[in-house]
Tab-separated table of C-alpha atoms and ligand atoms in Angstrom:
chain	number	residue	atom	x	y	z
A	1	UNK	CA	11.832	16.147	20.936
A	2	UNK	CA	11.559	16.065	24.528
A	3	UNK	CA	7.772	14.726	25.505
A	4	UNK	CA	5.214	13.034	23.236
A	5	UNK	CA	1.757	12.072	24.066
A	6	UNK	CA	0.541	8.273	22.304
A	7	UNK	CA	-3.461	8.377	22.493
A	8	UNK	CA	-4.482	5.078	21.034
A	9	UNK	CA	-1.995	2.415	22.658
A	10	UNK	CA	-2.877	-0.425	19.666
A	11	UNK	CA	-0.431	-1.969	17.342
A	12	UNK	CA	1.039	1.555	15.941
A	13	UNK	CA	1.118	3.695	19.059
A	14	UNK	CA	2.513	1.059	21.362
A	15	UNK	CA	5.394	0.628	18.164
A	16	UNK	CA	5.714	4.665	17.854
A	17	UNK	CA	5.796	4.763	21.883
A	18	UNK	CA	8.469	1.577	22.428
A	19	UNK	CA	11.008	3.189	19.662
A	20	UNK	CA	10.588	7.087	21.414
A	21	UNK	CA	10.974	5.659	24.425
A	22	UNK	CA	14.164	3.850	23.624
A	23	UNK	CA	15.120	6.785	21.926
A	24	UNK	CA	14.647	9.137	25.520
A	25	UNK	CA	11.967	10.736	24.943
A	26	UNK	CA	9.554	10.763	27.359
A	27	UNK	CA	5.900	9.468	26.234
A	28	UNK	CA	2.859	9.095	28.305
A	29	UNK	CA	0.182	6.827	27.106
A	30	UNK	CA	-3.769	6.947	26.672
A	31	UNK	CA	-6.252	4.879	25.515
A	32	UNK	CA	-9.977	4.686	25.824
A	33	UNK	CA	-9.375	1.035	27.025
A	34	UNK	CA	-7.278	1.009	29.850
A	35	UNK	CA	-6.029	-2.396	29.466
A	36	UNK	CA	-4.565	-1.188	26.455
A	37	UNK	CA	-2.895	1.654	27.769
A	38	UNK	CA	-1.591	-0.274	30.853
A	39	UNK	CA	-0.475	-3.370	28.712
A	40	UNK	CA	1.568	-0.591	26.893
A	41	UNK	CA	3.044	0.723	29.933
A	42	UNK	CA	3.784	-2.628	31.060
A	43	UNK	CA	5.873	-3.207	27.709
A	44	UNK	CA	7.636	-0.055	28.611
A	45	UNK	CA	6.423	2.233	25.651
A	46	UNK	CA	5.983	5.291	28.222
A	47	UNK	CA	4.105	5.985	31.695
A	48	UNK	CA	0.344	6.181	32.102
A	49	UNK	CA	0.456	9.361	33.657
A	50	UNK	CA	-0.582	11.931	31.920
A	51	UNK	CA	1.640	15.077	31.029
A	52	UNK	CA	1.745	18.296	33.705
A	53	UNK	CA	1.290	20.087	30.487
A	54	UNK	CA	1.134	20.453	27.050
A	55	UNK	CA	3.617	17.901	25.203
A	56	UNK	CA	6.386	18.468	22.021
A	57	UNK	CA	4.048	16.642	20.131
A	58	UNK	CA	0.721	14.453	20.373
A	59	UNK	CA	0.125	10.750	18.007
A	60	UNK	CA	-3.239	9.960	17.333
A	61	UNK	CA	-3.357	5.975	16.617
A	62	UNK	CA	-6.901	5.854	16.701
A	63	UNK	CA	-8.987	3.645	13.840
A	64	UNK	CA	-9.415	6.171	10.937
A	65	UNK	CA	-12.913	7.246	11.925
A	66	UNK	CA	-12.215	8.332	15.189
A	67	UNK	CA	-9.040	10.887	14.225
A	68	UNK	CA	-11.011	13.815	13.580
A	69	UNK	CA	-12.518	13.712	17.298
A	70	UNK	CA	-9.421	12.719	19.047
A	71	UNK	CA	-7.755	15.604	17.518
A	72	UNK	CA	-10.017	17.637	18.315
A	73	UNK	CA	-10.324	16.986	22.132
A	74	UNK	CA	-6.662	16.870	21.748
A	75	UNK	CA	-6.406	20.587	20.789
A	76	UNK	CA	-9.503	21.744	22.359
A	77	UNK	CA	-7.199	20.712	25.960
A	78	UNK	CA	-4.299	22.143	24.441
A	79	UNK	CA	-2.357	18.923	24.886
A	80	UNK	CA	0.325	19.825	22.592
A	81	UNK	CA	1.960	21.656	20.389
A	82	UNK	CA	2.327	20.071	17.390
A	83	UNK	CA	-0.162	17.027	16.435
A	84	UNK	CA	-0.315	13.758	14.011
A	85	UNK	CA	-2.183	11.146	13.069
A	86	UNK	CA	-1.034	7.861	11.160
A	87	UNK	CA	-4.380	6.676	9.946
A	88	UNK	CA	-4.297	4.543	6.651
A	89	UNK	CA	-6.439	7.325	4.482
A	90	UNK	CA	-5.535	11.523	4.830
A	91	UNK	CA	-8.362	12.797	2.478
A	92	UNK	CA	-11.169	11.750	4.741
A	93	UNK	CA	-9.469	12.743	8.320
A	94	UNK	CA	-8.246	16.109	7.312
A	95	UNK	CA	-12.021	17.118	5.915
A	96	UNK	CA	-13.236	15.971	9.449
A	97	UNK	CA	-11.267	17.617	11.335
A	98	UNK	CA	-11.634	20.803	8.671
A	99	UNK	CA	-14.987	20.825	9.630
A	100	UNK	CA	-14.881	20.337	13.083
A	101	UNK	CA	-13.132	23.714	13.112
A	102	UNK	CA	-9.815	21.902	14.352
A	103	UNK	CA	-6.688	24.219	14.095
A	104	UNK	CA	-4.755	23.122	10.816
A	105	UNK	CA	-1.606	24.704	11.456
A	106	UNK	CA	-0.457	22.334	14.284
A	107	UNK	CA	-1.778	19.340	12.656
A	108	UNK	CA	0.452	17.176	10.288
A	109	UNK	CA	-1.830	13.719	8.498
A	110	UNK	CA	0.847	11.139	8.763
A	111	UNK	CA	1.191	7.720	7.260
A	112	UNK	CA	3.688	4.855	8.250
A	113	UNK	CA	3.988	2.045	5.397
A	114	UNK	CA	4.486	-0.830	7.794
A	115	UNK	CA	2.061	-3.078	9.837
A	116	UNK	CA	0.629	-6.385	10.453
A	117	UNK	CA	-2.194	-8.343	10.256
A	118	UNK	CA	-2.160	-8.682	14.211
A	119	UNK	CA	-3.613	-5.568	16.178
A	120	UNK	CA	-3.330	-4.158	19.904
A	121	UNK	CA	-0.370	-3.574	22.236
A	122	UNK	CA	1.054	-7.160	22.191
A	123	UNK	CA	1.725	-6.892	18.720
A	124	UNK	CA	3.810	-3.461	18.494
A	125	UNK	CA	7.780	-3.991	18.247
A	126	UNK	CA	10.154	-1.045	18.426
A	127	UNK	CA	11.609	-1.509	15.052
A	128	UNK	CA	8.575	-2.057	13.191
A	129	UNK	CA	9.504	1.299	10.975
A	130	UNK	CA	12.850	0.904	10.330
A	131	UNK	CA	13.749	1.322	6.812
A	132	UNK	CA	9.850	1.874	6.100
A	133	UNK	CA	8.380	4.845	4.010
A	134	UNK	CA	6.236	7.068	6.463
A	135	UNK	CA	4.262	9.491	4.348
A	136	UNK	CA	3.879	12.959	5.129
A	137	UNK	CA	1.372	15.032	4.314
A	138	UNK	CA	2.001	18.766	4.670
A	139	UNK	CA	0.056	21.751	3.281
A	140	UNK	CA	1.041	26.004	2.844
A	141	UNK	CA	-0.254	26.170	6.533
A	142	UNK	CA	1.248	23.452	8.314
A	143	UNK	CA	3.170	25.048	10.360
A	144	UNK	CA	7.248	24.468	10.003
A	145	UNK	CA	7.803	23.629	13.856
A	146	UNK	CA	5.335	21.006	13.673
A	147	UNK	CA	6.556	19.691	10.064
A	148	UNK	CA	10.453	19.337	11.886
A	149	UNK	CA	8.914	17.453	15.490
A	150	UNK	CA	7.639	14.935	12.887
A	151	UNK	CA	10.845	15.047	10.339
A	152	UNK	CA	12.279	14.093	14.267
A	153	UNK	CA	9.619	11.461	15.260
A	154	UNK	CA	9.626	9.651	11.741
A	155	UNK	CA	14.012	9.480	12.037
A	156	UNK	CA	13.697	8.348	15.959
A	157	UNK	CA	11.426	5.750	14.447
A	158	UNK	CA	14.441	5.208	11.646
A	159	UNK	CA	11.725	5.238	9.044
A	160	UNK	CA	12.129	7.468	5.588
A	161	UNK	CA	9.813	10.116	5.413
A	162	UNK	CA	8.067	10.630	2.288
A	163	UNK	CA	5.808	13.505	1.337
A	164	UNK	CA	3.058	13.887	-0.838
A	165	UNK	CA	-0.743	15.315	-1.232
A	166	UNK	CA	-4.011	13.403	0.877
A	167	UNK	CA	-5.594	12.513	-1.957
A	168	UNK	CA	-2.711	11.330	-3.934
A	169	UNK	CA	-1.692	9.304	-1.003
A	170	UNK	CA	-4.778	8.049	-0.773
A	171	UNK	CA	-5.204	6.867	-4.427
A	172	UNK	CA	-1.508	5.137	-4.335
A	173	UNK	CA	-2.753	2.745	-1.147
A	174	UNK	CA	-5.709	1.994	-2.851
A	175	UNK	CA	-3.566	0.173	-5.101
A	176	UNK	CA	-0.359	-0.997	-2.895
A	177	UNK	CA	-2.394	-1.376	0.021
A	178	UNK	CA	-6.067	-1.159	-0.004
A	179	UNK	CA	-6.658	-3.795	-3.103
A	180	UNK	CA	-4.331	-6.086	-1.942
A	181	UNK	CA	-6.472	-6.879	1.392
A	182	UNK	CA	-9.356	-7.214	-0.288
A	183	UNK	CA	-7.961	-9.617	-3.019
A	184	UNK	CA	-6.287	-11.846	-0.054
A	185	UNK	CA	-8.989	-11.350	2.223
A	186	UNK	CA	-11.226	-12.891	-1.455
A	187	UNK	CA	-8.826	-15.539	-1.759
A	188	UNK	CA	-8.636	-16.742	1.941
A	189	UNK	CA	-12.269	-16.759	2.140
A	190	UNK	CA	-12.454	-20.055	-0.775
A	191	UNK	CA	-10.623	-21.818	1.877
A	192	UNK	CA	-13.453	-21.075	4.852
A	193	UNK	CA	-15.353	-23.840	2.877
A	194	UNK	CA	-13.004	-25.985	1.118
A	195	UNK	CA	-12.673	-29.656	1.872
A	196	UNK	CA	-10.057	-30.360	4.843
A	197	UNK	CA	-7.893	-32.310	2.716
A	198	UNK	CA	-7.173	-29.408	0.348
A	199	UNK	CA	-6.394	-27.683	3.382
A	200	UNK	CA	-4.280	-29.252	4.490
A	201	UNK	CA	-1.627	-29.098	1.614
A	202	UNK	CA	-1.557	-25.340	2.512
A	203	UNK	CA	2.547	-24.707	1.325
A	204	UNK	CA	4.251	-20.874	1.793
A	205	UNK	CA	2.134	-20.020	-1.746
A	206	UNK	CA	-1.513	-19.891	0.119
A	207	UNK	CA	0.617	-18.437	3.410
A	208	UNK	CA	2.191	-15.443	1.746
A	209	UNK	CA	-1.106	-14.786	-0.423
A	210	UNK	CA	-3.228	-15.226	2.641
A	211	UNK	CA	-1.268	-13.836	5.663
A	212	UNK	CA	-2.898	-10.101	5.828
A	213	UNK	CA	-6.595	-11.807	5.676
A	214	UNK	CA	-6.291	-12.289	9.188
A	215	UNK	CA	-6.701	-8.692	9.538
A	216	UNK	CA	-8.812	-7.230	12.072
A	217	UNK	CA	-12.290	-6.588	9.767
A	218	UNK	CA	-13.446	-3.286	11.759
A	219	UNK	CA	-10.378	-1.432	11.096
A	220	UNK	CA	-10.847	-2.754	7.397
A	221	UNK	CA	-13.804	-1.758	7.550
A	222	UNK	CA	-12.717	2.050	8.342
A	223	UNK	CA	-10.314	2.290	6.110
A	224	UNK	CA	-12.370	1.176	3.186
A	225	UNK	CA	-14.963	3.564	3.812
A	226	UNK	CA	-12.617	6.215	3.585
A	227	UNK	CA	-11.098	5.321	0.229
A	228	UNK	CA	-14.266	3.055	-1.966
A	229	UNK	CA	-14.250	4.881	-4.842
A	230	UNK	CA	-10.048	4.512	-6.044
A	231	UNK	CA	-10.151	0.846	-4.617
A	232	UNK	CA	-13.226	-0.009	-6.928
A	233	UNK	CA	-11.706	1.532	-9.616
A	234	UNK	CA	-8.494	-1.082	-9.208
A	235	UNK	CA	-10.734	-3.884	-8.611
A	236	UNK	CA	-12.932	-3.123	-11.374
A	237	UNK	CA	-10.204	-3.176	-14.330
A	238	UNK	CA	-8.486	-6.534	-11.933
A	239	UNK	CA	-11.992	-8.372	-12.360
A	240	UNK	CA	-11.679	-7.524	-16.562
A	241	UNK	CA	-7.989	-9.172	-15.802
A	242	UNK	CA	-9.288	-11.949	-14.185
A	243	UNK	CA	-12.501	-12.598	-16.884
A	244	UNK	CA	-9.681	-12.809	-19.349
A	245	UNK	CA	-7.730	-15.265	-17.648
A	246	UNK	CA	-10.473	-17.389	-16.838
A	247	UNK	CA	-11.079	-17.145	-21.003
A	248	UNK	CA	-7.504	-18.077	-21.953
A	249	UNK	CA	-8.259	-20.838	-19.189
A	250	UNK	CA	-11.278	-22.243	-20.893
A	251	UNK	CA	-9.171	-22.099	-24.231
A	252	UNK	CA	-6.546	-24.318	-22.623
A	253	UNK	CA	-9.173	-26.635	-22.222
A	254	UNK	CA	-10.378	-26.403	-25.337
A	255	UNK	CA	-9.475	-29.763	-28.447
A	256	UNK	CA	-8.535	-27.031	-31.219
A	257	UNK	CA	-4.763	-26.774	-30.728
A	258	UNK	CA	-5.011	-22.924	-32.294
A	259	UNK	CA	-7.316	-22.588	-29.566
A	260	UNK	CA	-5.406	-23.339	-26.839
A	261	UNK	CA	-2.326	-21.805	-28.127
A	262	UNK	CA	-4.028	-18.706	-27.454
A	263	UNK	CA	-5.068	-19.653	-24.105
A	264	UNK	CA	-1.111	-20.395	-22.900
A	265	UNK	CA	-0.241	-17.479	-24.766
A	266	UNK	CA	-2.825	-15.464	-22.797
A	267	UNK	CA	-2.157	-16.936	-19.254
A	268	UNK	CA	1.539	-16.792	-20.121
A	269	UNK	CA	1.001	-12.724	-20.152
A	270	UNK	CA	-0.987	-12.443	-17.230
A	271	UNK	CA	2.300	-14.625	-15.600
A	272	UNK	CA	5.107	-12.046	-17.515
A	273	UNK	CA	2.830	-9.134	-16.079
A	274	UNK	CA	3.214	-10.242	-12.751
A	275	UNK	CA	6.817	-11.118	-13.131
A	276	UNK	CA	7.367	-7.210	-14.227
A	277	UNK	CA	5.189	-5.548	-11.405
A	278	UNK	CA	6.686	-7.530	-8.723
A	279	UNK	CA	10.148	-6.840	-9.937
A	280	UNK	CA	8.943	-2.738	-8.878
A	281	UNK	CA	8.255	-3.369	-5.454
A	282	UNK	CA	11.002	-2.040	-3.346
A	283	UNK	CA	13.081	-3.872	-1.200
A	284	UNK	CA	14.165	-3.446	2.297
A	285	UNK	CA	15.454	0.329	3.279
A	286	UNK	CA	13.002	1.029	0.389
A	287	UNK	CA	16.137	0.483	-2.235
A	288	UNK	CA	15.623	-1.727	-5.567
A	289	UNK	CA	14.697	-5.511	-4.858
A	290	UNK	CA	18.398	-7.561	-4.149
A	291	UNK	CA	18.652	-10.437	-6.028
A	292	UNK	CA	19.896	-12.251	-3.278
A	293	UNK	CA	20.846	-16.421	-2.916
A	294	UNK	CA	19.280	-18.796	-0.943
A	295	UNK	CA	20.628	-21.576	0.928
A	296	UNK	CA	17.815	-24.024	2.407
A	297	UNK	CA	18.763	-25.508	5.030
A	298	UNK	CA	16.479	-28.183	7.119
A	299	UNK	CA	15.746	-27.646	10.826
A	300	UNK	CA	13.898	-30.046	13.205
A	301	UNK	CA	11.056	-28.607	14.711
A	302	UNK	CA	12.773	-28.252	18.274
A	303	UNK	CA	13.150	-25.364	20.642
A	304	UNK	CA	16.090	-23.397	19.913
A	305	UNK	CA	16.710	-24.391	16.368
A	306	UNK	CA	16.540	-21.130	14.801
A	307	UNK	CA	18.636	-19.405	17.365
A	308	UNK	CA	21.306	-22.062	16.730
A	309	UNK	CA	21.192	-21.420	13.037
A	310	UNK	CA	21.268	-17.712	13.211
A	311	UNK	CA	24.248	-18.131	15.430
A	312	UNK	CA	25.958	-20.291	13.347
A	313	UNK	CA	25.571	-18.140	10.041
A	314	UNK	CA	27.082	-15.327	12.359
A	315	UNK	CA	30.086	-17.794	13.344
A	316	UNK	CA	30.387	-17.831	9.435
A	317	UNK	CA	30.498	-13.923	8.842
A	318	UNK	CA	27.575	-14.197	7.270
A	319	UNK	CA	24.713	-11.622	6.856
A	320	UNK	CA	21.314	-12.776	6.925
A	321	UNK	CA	19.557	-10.756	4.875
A	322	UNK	CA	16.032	-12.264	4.853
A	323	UNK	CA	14.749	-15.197	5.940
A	324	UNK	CA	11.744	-17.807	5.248
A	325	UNK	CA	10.198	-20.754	7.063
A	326	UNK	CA	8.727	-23.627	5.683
A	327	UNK	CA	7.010	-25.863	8.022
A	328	UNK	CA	5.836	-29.040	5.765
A	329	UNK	CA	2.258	-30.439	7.458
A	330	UNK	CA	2.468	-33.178	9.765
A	331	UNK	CA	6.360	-33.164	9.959
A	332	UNK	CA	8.307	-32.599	12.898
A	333	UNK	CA	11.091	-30.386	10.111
A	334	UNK	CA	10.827	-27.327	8.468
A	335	UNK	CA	13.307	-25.892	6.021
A	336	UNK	CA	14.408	-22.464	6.747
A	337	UNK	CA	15.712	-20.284	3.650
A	338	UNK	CA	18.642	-17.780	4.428
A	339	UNK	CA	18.687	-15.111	1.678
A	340	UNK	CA	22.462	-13.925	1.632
A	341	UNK	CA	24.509	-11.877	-0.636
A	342	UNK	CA	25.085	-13.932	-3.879
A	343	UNK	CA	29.435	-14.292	-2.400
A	344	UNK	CA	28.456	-15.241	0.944
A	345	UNK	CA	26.193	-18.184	-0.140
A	346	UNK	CA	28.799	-20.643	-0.800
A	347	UNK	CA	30.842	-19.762	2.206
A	348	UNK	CA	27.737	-19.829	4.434
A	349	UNK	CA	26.406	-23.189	2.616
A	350	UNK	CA	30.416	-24.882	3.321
A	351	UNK	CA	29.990	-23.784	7.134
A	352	UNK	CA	26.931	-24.801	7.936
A	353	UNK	CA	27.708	-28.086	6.372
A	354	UNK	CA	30.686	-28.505	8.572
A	355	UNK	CA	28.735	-27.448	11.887
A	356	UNK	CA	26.045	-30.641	10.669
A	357	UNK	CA	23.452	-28.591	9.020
A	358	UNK	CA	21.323	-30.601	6.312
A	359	UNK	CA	21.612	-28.455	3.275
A	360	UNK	CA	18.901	-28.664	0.562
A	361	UNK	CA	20.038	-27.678	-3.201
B	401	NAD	N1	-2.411	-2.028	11.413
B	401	NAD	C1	-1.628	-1.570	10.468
B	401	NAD	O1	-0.989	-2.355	9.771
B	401	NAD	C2	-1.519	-0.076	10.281
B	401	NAD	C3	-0.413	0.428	9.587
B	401	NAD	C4	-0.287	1.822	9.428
B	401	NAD	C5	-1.256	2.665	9.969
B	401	NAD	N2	-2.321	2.132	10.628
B	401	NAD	C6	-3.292	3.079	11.197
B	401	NAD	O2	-2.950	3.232	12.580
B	401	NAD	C7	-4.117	3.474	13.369
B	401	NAD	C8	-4.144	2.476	14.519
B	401	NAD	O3	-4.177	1.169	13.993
B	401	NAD	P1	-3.702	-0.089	14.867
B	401	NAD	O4	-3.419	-1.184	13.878
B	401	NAD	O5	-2.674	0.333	15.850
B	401	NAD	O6	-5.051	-0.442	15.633
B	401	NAD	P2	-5.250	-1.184	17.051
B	401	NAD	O7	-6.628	-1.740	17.020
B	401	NAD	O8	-4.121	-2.103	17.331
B	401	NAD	O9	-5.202	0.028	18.077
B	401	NAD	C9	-6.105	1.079	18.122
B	401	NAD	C10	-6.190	1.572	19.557
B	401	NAD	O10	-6.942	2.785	19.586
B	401	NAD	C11	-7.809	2.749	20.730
B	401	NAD	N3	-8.911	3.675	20.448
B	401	NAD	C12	-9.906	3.515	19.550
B	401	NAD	N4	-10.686	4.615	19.530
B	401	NAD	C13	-10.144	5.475	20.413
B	401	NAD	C14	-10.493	6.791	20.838
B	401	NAD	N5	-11.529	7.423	20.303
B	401	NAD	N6	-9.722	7.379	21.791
B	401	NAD	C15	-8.677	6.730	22.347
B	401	NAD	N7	-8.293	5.486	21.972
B	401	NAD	C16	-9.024	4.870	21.021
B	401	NAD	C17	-8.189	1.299	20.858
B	401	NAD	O11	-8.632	0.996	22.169
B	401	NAD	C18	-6.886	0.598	20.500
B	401	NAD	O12	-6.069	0.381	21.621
B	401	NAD	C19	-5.297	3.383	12.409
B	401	NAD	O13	-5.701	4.667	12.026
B	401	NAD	C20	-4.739	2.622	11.206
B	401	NAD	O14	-5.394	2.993	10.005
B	401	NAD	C21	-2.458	0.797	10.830
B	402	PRE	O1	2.124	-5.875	6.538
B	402	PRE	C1	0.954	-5.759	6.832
B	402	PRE	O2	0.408	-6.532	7.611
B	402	PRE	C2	0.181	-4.645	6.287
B	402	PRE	O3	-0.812	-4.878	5.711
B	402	PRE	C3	0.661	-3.300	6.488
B	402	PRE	C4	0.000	-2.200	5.688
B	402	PRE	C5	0.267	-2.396	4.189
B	402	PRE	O4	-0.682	-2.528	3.417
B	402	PRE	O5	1.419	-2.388	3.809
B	402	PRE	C6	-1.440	-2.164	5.986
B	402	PRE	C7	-2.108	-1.038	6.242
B	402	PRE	C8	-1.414	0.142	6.647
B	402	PRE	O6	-2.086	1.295	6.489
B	402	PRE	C9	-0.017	0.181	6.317
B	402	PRE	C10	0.648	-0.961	6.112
């Protein structure tokens, strides 16, 4: 792929735009804001000229309710010759555009598994695919040329394409994706009115339940729309879960001792449930979950800290494979947790030690 055209310079754009870019390709950039687009540029995710004529391929990265039209003035201009989306739904998008008379042969609905809760140009990082599963979604008339300039975006991106049908797709992120804003987005919002003191005891629990509630609510918004009907069908049999809980609960309350046996027994499933779905969600590079060790190590909460670490654990030989930060309230520490490779742990744990790390069993 020579040239690409980003319209929609946001979170996923400006990410697509910064790893084609670094890749040689080049990419021009447009947004209905232009402080988008020219932040973008700025970042150096492609030039804000636009193309002398029509481009390898063309991204929309537009909010899910706008595809459909930016598509379509895309092809009505002849922009391209191939063109994608990445909108979180496909069934909805691909019906618009349908009947918009759009031409379905050079159109590929695409779908990159990675994100964050933070929108806009600022956000976007070239490597925010790698190792991610990008869903493709192809039909008998997508037209092969167009199928391989994606196959080539999705590897210059280093992400792992995945194909399947719209409405498949669109049932699967209802559950891994969809349901799981709405249920932190539920839980964050008990702490809009909770007493400051509570609060304040927020640990990495509350964090890592909480973190994508900070979501942007009109893109929400969008995306819901396009998908209600499999998302309320999770959330209805999760409220039956949660109606049982809240009964084995009340049981553990409860003076009869037969009673409450019940109760642990119940909330004791709901736990061992949990324990077995989380043990199915994928790991990085989309392989089975490592069972990696951790050695905590506590940091003071200076400039520079975590650069020294890193550094260190790289003196060691070490590998870092994954890495979490504590930072206890009102405490000028944190404790940092290095997930290595089971061998490494005691070798990184001995050098650290010797370099005057404090290391926390
Ligand atoms: N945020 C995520 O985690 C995530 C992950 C995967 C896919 N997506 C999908 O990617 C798309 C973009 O999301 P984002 O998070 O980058 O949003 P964003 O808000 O960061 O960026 C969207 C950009 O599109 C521009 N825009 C809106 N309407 C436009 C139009 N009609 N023409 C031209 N530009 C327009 C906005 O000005 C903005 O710069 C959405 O379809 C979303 O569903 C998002
Ligand atoms: O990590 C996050 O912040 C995300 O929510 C990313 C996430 C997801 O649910 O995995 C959100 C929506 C997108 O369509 C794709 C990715």
């Amino acid at each position: 792929m020579r040239s690409a055209l980003v319209l929609g310079t946001g979170l996923i754009g400006t990410s697509i735009a910064l790893a084609l870019s670094g890749r040689g390709v080049r990419v021009h950039l447009a947004d209905r804001d232009p402080d988008q687009r020219r932040t973008a540029a700025a970042l150096g995710a492609g030039t804000e000229e636009p193309p002398e004529g029509p481009v390898d391929l063309a991204v929309a990265a537009v909010p899910p309710a706008h595809v459909a039209a930016a598509l379509g003035g895309l092809q009505a201009r002849g922009a391209a010759r191939g063109y994608m989306d990445v909108a979180s739904v496909k069934g909805g998008p691909r019906r618009e555009l349908t009947a918009a008379g759009g031409d379905l042969r050079a159109y590929l609905g695409t779908h990159p598994m990675a994100g964050r809760e933070r929108s806009g140009p600022l956000a976007a990082t070239a490597d925010l695919f790698e190792g991610r599963p990008w869903v493709l979604t192809p039909t008998p008339e997508t037209d092969t040329e167009v199928l391989n300039q994606v196959l080539e975006l999705v590897s210059l991106c280093r992400a792992v394409p995945v194909v399947m049908d719209a409405d498949a797709h669109d049932r699967a992120v209802g559950l891994v994706s969809h349901t799981p804003q709405l249920v932190s987005s539920l839980l964050a919002a008990r702490l809009a009115s909770a007493e400051e003191t509570a609060v304040r005891l927020s640990g990495q629990g509350i964090r890592d339940v909480t973190r994508i509630a900070a979501s942007d609510a009109g893109m929400w918004i969008d995306i819901l729309s396009a998908n209600p009907g499999p998302v309320a069908d999770i959330l209805s049999e999760f409220a039956v879960d949660l109606d049982e809980t809240v009964r084995a609960l009340r049981a553990l309350e409860s003076a009869d001792e037969v009673k409450r046996a019940e109760g642990a027994a119940g909330v004791e499933g709901v736990l061992r449930r949990g324990n077995a779905g989380r043990e199915r969600v994928p790991g990085k590079h989309g392989a089975a979950p490592a069972a990696y060790e951790t050695v905590a190590v506590l940091i003071s909460d200076r400039p520079g800290e975590l650069a020294r670490i890193f550094a260190d654990a790289g003196r060691a030989g070490v590998n870092v494979e994954d890495v979490r930060i504590e930072h206890a309230t009102g405490r000028q520490a944190g404790l940092v947790q290095l997930m290595v490779q089971p061998a490494s742990a005691p070798v990184l744990t001995a050098s650290l030690r010797e370099r005057g790390w404090s290391i926390r069993q």
